[in-house]
JSON list of C-alpha atoms in Angstrom, two decimals:
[
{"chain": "W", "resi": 18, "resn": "UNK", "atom": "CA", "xyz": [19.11, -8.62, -1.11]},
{"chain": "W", "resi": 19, "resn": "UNK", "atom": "CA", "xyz": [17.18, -10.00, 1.77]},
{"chain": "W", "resi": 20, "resn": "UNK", "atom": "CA", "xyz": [16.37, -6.77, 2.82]},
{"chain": "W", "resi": 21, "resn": "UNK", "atom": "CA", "xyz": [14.32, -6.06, 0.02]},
{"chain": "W", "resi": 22, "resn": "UNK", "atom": "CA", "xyz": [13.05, -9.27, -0.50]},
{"chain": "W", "resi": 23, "resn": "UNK", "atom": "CA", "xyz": [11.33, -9.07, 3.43]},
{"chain": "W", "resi": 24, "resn": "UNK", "atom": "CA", "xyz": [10.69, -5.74, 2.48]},
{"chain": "W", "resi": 25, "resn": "UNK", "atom": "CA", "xyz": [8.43, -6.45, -0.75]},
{"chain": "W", "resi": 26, "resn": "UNK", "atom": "CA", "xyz": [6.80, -9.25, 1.82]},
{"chain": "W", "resi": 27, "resn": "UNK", "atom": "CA", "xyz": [5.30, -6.84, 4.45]},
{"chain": "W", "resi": 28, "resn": "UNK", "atom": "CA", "xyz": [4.56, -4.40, 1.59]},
{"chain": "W", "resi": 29, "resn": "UNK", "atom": "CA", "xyz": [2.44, -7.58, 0.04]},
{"chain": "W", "resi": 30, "resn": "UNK", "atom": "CA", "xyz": [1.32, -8.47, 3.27]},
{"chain": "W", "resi": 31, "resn": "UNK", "atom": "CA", "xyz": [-0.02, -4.55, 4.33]},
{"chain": "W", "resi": 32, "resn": "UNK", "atom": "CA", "xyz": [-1.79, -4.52, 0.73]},
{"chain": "W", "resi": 33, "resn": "UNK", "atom": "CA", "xyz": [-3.67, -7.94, 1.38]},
{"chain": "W", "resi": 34, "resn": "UNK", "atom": "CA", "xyz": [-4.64, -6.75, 5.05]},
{"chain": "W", "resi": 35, "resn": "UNK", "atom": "CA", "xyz": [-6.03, -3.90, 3.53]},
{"chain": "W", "resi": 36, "resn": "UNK", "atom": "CA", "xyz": [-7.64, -5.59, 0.73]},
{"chain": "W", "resi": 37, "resn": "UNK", "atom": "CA", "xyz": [-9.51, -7.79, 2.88]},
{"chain": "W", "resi": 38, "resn": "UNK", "atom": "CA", "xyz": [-11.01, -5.21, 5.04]},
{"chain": "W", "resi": 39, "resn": "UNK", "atom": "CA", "xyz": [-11.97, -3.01, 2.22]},
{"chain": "W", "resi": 40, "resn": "UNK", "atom": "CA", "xyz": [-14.10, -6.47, 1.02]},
{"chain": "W", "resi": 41, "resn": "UNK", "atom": "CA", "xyz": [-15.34, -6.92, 4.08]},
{"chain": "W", "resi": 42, "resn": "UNK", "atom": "CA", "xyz": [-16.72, -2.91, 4.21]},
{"chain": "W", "resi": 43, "resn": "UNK", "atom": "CA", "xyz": [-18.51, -3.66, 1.29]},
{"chain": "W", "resi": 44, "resn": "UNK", "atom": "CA", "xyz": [-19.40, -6.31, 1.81]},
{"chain": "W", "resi": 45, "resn": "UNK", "atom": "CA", "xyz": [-21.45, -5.36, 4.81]},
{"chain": "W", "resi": 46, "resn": "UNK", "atom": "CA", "xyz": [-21.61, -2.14, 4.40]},
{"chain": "W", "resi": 47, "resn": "UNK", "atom": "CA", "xyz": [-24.04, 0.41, 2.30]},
{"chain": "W", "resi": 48, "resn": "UNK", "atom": "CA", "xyz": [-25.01, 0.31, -1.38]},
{"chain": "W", "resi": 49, "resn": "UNK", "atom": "CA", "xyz": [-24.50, 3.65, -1.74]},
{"chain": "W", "resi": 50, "resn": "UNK", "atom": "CA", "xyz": [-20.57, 3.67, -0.71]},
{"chain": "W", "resi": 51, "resn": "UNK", "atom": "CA", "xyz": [-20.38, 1.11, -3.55]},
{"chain": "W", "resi": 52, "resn": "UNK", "atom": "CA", "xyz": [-18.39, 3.15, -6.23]},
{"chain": "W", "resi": 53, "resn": "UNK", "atom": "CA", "xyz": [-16.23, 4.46, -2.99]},
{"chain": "W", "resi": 54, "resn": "UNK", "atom": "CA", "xyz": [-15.11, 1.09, -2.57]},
{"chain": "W", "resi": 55, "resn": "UNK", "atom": "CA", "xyz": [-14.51, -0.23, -5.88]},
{"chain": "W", "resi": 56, "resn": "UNK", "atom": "CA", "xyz": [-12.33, 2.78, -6.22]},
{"chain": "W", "resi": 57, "resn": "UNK", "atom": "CA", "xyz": [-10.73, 1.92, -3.24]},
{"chain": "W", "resi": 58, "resn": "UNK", "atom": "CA", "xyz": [-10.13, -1.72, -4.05]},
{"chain": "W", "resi": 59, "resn": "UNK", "atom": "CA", "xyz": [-7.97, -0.17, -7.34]},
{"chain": "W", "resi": 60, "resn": "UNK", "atom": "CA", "xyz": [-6.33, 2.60, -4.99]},
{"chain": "W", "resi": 61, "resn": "UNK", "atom": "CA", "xyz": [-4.53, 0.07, -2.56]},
{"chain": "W", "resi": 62, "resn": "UNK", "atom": "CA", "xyz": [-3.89, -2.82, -5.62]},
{"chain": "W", "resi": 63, "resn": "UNK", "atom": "CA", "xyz": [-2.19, 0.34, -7.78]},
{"chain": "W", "resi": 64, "resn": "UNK", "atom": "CA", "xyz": [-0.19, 1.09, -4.38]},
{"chain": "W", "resi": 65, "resn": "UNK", "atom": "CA", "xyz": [1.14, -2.21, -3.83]},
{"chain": "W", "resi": 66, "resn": "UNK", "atom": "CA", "xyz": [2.56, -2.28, -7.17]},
{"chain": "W", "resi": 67, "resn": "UNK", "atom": "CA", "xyz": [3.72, 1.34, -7.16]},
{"chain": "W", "resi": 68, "resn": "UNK", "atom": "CA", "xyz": [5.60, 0.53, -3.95]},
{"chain": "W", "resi": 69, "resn": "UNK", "atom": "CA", "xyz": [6.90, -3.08, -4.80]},
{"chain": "W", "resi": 70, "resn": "UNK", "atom": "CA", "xyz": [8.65, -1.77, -8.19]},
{"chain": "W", "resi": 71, "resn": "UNK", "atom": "CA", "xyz": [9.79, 0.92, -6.02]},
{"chain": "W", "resi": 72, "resn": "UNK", "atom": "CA", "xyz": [11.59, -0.98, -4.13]},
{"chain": "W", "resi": 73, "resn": "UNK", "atom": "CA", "xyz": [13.20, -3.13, -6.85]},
{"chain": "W", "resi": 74, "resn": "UNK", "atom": "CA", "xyz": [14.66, 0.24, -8.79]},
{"chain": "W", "resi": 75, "resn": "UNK", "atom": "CA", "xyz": [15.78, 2.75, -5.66]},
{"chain": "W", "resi": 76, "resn": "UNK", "atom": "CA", "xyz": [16.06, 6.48, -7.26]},
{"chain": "W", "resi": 77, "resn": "UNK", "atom": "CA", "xyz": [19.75, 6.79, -8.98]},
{"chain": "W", "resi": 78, "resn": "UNK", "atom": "CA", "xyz": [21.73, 9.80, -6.74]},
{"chain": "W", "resi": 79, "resn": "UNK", "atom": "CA", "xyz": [20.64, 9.24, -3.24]},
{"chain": "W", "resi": 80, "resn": "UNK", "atom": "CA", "xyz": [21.60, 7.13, -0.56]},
{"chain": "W", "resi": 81, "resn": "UNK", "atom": "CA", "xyz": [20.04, 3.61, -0.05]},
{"chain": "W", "resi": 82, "resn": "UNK", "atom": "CA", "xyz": [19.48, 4.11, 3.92]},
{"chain": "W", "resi": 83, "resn": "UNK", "atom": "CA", "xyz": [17.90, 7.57, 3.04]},
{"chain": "W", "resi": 84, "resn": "UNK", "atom": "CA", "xyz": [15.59, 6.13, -0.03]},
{"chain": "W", "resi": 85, "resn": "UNK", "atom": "CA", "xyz": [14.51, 3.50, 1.93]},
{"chain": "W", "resi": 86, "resn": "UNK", "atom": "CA", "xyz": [13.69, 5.47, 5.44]},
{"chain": "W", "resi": 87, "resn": "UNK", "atom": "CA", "xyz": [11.55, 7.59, 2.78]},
{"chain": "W", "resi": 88, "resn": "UNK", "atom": "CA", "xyz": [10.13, 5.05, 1.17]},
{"chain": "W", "resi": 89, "resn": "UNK", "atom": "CA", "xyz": [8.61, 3.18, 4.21]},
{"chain": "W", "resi": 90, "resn": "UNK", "atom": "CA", "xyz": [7.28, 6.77, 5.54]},
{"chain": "W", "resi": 91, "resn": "UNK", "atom": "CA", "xyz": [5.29, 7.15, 2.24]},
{"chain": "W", "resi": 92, "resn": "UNK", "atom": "CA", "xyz": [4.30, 3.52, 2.51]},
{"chain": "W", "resi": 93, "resn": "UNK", "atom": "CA", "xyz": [3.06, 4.41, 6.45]},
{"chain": "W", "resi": 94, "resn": "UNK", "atom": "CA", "xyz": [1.45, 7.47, 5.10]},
{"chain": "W", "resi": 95, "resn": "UNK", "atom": "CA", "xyz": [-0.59, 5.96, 2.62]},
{"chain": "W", "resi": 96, "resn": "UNK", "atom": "CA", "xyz": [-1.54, 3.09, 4.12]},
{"chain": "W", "resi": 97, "resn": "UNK", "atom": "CA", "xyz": [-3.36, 4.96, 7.29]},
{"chain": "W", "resi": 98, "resn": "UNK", "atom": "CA", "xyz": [-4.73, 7.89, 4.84]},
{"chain": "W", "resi": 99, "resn": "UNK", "atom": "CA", "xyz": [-6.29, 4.88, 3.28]},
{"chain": "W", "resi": 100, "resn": "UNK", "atom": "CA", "xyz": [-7.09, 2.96, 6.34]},
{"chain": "W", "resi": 101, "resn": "UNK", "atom": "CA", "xyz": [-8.96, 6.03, 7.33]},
{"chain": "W", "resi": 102, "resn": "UNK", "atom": "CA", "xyz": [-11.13, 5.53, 3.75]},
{"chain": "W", "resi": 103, "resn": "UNK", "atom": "CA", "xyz": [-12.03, 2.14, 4.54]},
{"chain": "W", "resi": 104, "resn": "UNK", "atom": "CA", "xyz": [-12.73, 2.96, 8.15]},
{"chain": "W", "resi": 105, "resn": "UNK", "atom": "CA", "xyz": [-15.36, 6.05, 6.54]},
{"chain": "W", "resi": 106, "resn": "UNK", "atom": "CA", "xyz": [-17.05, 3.37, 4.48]}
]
């Protein structure tokens, strides 16, 4: 149970990272990205809690070591498509 406990932590702690920098973006960034970035704000706060839940109820049939390999490969995946957003703001 640890392991999922530590791994809900970094999942938190990747969210909040990117959280913060998407604030800071708009914060000094342009008022025209403005919409971009709310939309943004919602896209990483739905993600954390999409990936936090997934790790609480792993997918019935497969293998723990293979759902959770997968599972942290999405997680990488989305987190630099949307570092890559915040970095275009």
């Amino acid at each position: 149970m640890a392991n999922k406990r530590t791994l809900k932590r970094t999942i938190k702690v990747i969210c909040g990272e990117l959280l913060t920098e998407a604030v800071a973006a708009t914060l000094y960034g342009n008022e025209a990205h403005r919409d971009n970035a709310d939309a943004l704000l919602f896209a990483v706060v739905k993600m954390q809690s999409n990936f936090v839940s997934r790790v609480s109820h792993p997918e019935p049939g497969m293998k723990a070591k293979t759902y959770f390999r997968d599972l942290r490969s999405k997680l990488a995946a989305q987190v630099g498509e949307l570092a890559d957003q915040i970095n275009n703001l």
